[in-house]
Short mmCIF file of C-alpha atoms in Angstrom, two decimals:
data_model
loop_
_atom_site.label_atom_id
_atom_site.label_comp_id
_atom_site.label_asym_id
_atom_site.label_seq_id
_atom_site.Cartn_x
_atom_site.Cartn_y
_atom_site.Cartn_z
CA MET J 1 -1.44 21.44 -11.26
CA ALA J 2 0.84 21.17 -14.30
CA ILE J 3 -0.46 19.92 -17.62
CA PHE J 4 0.47 16.30 -18.28
CA ASN J 5 2.02 16.49 -21.73
CA ARG J 6 5.46 14.87 -21.28
CA ALA J 7 6.59 11.37 -20.48
CA VAL J 8 7.34 10.62 -16.83
CA VAL J 9 10.41 8.39 -16.56
CA SER J 10 11.71 6.63 -13.43
CA LEU J 11 15.12 5.16 -14.11
CA PRO J 12 16.51 2.21 -12.08
CA GLY J 13 18.63 3.48 -9.23
CA ARG J 14 17.19 6.99 -9.44
CA GLU J 15 13.80 6.37 -7.80
CA ARG J 16 12.65 8.46 -4.87
CA ILE J 17 12.82 6.10 -1.92
CA ALA J 18 10.48 6.35 1.05
CA ARG J 19 9.10 3.98 3.65
CA HIS J 20 5.76 2.49 4.59
CA LEU J 21 4.38 1.70 8.04
CA HIS J 22 5.32 -1.97 8.06
CA ASP J 23 9.08 -1.60 7.82
CA GLY J 24 9.56 -1.78 4.08
CA GLN J 25 10.62 0.50 1.29
CA VAL J 26 8.58 2.28 -1.32
CA PHE J 27 10.10 3.47 -4.60
CA ILE J 28 8.10 6.40 -6.00
CA HIS J 29 7.93 6.28 -9.81
CA ALA J 30 5.37 9.01 -10.67
CA THR J 31 3.52 11.69 -8.72
CA ALA J 32 0.26 13.57 -9.19
CA GLU J 33 2.22 16.71 -9.99
CA GLU J 34 4.07 14.92 -12.81
CA THR J 35 0.87 13.38 -14.28
CA GLY J 36 -1.49 16.35 -14.05
CA GLY J 37 -3.22 14.65 -11.10
CA VAL J 38 -4.18 11.58 -13.11
CA LEU J 39 -2.24 9.04 -11.05
CA GLY J 40 0.57 8.26 -8.63
CA MET J 41 2.74 5.16 -8.98
CA TRP J 42 5.10 3.34 -6.64
CA GLU J 43 6.69 -0.02 -6.01
CA THR J 44 6.35 -1.50 -2.54
CA PHE J 45 8.69 -4.05 -0.93
CA SER J 46 7.44 -6.08 2.03
CA ALA J 47 9.03 -8.71 4.24
CA PRO J 48 7.30 -12.06 4.68
CA GLY J 49 4.22 -11.79 6.95
CA THR J 50 3.98 -8.02 6.70
CA GLY J 51 1.40 -5.63 5.33
CA PRO J 52 -0.67 -2.63 6.35
CA ALA J 53 -3.29 -2.71 9.08
CA PRO J 54 -6.89 -2.70 7.84
CA HIS J 55 -7.68 0.73 6.46
CA MET J 56 -9.77 2.63 3.94
CA HIS J 57 -8.89 5.29 1.39
CA THR J 58 -11.47 8.07 1.07
CA ARG J 59 -10.11 9.60 -2.12
CA GLU J 60 -8.58 7.13 -4.52
CA THR J 61 -8.78 3.74 -6.20
CA GLU J 62 -5.70 1.57 -5.72
CA VAL J 63 -4.33 -0.93 -8.24
CA PHE J 64 -1.72 -3.52 -7.21
CA ARG J 65 0.26 -5.85 -9.47
CA VAL J 66 2.21 -8.64 -7.72
CA ILE J 67 5.70 -8.76 -9.29
CA ALA J 68 7.47 -10.92 -6.66
CA GLY J 69 6.13 -13.26 -4.01
CA ALA J 70 2.48 -13.88 -3.15
CA TYR J 71 -0.02 -11.77 -1.23
CA ARG J 72 -3.39 -12.10 0.41
CA PHE J 73 -5.81 -9.20 0.10
CA TRP J 74 -8.95 -8.49 2.09
CA CYS J 75 -11.46 -6.12 0.52
CA GLY J 76 -14.73 -5.73 2.38
CA ASN J 77 -15.84 -9.32 2.95
CA GLU J 78 -13.66 -10.78 0.18
CA VAL J 79 -10.44 -12.69 0.65
CA ILE J 80 -8.22 -12.78 -2.46
CA ASP J 81 -5.08 -14.86 -2.76
CA ALA J 82 -2.77 -13.10 -5.21
CA PRO J 83 0.14 -15.12 -6.58
CA LEU J 84 2.82 -13.71 -8.87
CA GLY J 85 1.26 -11.85 -11.82
CA THR J 86 -2.05 -11.07 -10.12
CA THR J 87 -3.60 -7.59 -10.40
CA VAL J 88 -6.03 -6.41 -7.72
CA VAL J 89 -8.09 -3.20 -7.99
CA LEU J 90 -9.36 -1.84 -4.67
CA PRO J 91 -12.23 0.69 -4.62
CA PRO J 92 -12.27 3.78 -2.43
CA ASN J 93 -14.31 3.82 0.79
CA VAL J 94 -14.15 0.04 1.24
CA PRO J 95 -12.06 -1.39 4.10
CA HIS J 96 -9.11 -3.43 2.94
CA ALA J 97 -5.70 -4.85 3.89
CA TRP J 98 -3.00 -6.99 2.34
CA LYS J 99 -0.17 -9.17 3.57
CA ASN J 100 2.89 -10.83 2.00
CA ILE J 101 2.18 -14.54 2.45
CA SER J 102 5.34 -15.80 0.75
CA ASP J 103 8.60 -16.83 2.40
CA ALA J 104 10.66 -14.07 0.76
CA THR J 105 10.47 -10.33 0.28
CA GLY J 106 7.44 -9.51 -1.81
CA ARG J 107 7.16 -6.72 -4.36
CA MET J 108 4.15 -5.03 -5.89
CA MET J 109 3.68 -2.18 -8.32
CA ALA J 110 0.91 0.17 -7.12
CA VAL J 111 -1.06 2.88 -8.89
CA VAL J 112 -3.59 5.28 -7.36
CA THR J 113 -6.09 7.34 -9.27
CA PRO J 114 -6.44 10.17 -8.87
CA GLY J 115 -2.85 10.72 -7.86
CA GLY J 116 -1.68 12.23 -4.63
CA PHE J 117 -1.55 9.37 -2.14
CA GLU J 118 2.02 8.52 -3.21
CA HIS J 119 3.03 11.58 -1.15
CA PHE J 120 1.85 9.78 2.00
CA PHE J 121 5.00 7.66 1.93
CA MET J 122 7.20 10.66 1.16
CA GLU J 123 5.64 12.53 4.08
CA LEU J 124 6.26 9.62 6.48
CA GLU J 125 9.88 9.71 5.38
CA ARG J 126 10.18 13.51 5.57
CA THR J 127 8.62 13.82 9.03
CA GLY J 128 10.01 10.62 10.53
CA ALA J 129 6.52 9.94 11.92
CA ASN J 130 6.86 6.91 14.18
CA THR J 131 4.35 7.37 16.99
CA PRO J 132 0.63 6.60 16.68
CA GLY J 133 -0.23 10.29 16.98
CA ALA J 134 2.30 11.43 14.41
CA ILE J 135 1.30 8.69 11.99
CA ARG J 136 -2.43 9.45 12.47
CA SER J 137 -1.78 13.10 11.65
CA VAL J 138 -0.19 12.13 8.33
CA GLN J 139 -2.94 9.60 7.60
CA GLU J 140 -5.65 12.22 8.14
CA ARG J 141 -4.03 14.62 5.67
CA PHE J 142 -4.19 11.92 3.03
CA GLY J 143 -7.72 10.64 3.68
CA LEU J 144 -6.52 7.33 5.10
CA VAL J 145 -8.74 5.89 7.79
CA ASP J 146 -7.92 2.99 10.12
CA VAL J 147 -10.88 0.59 10.30
CA GLU J 148 -12.08 -2.33 12.35
CA MET J 149 -11.91 -5.36 10.11
CA GLU J 150 -11.71 -9.05 10.82
CA VAL J 151 -9.23 -10.86 8.59
CA GLU J 152 -8.15 -14.46 8.51
CA LEU J 153 -4.40 -14.95 8.80
CA TYR J 154 -2.55 -18.21 8.31
CA ASP J 155 0.78 -19.15 9.84
CA GLN J 156 3.45 -20.96 7.85
CA ASP J 157 1.78 -24.30 8.62
CA ARG J 158 -1.56 -22.99 7.27
CA HIS J 159 -3.18 -22.83 10.72
CA LEU J 160 -5.96 -20.29 10.76
CA ALA J 161 -5.97 -17.37 13.17
CA VAL J 162 -8.57 -14.61 13.07
CA TYR J 163 -7.23 -11.11 13.55
CA ARG J 164 -9.46 -8.16 14.36
CA SER J 165 -7.80 -4.84 13.83
CA GLY J 166 -7.30 -2.89 17.01
CA GLU J 167 -6.50 -6.07 19.01
CA GLY J 168 -2.74 -5.96 18.24
#
């Protein structure tokens, strides 16, 4: 791994663009290789009502900063509503999920430490993984584990529905 002794700069319009599993874009701003392994950084864009299925990272801590919209996070047994400006730090090896609960495209800045997971999105893009088996193969390489987790979802009229991962 290279020594981290120079600024890493991601200029608007020159980001590396990838995708995530819930039909949105990810702009990669810094990679583990560029930061000596210290961190990876990206910006995620998500449509209303979307977010990843419940999962767990086995290698890294994730930090999210809401920069547009509003999100709901689940971390273990906690439910966290995250309006604009909120920062949420998610520990490794704890099941979690998040969802854009606003009416417009949401946007979050994300950092992982140590770095490396940002390549997950780049690998999805590179391989075109779009079947459960192909996606699972990429997930396994990055220490991402799907988990059973019950989360409370609300529709636009604030009616509660309980969702258990694995039930569709």
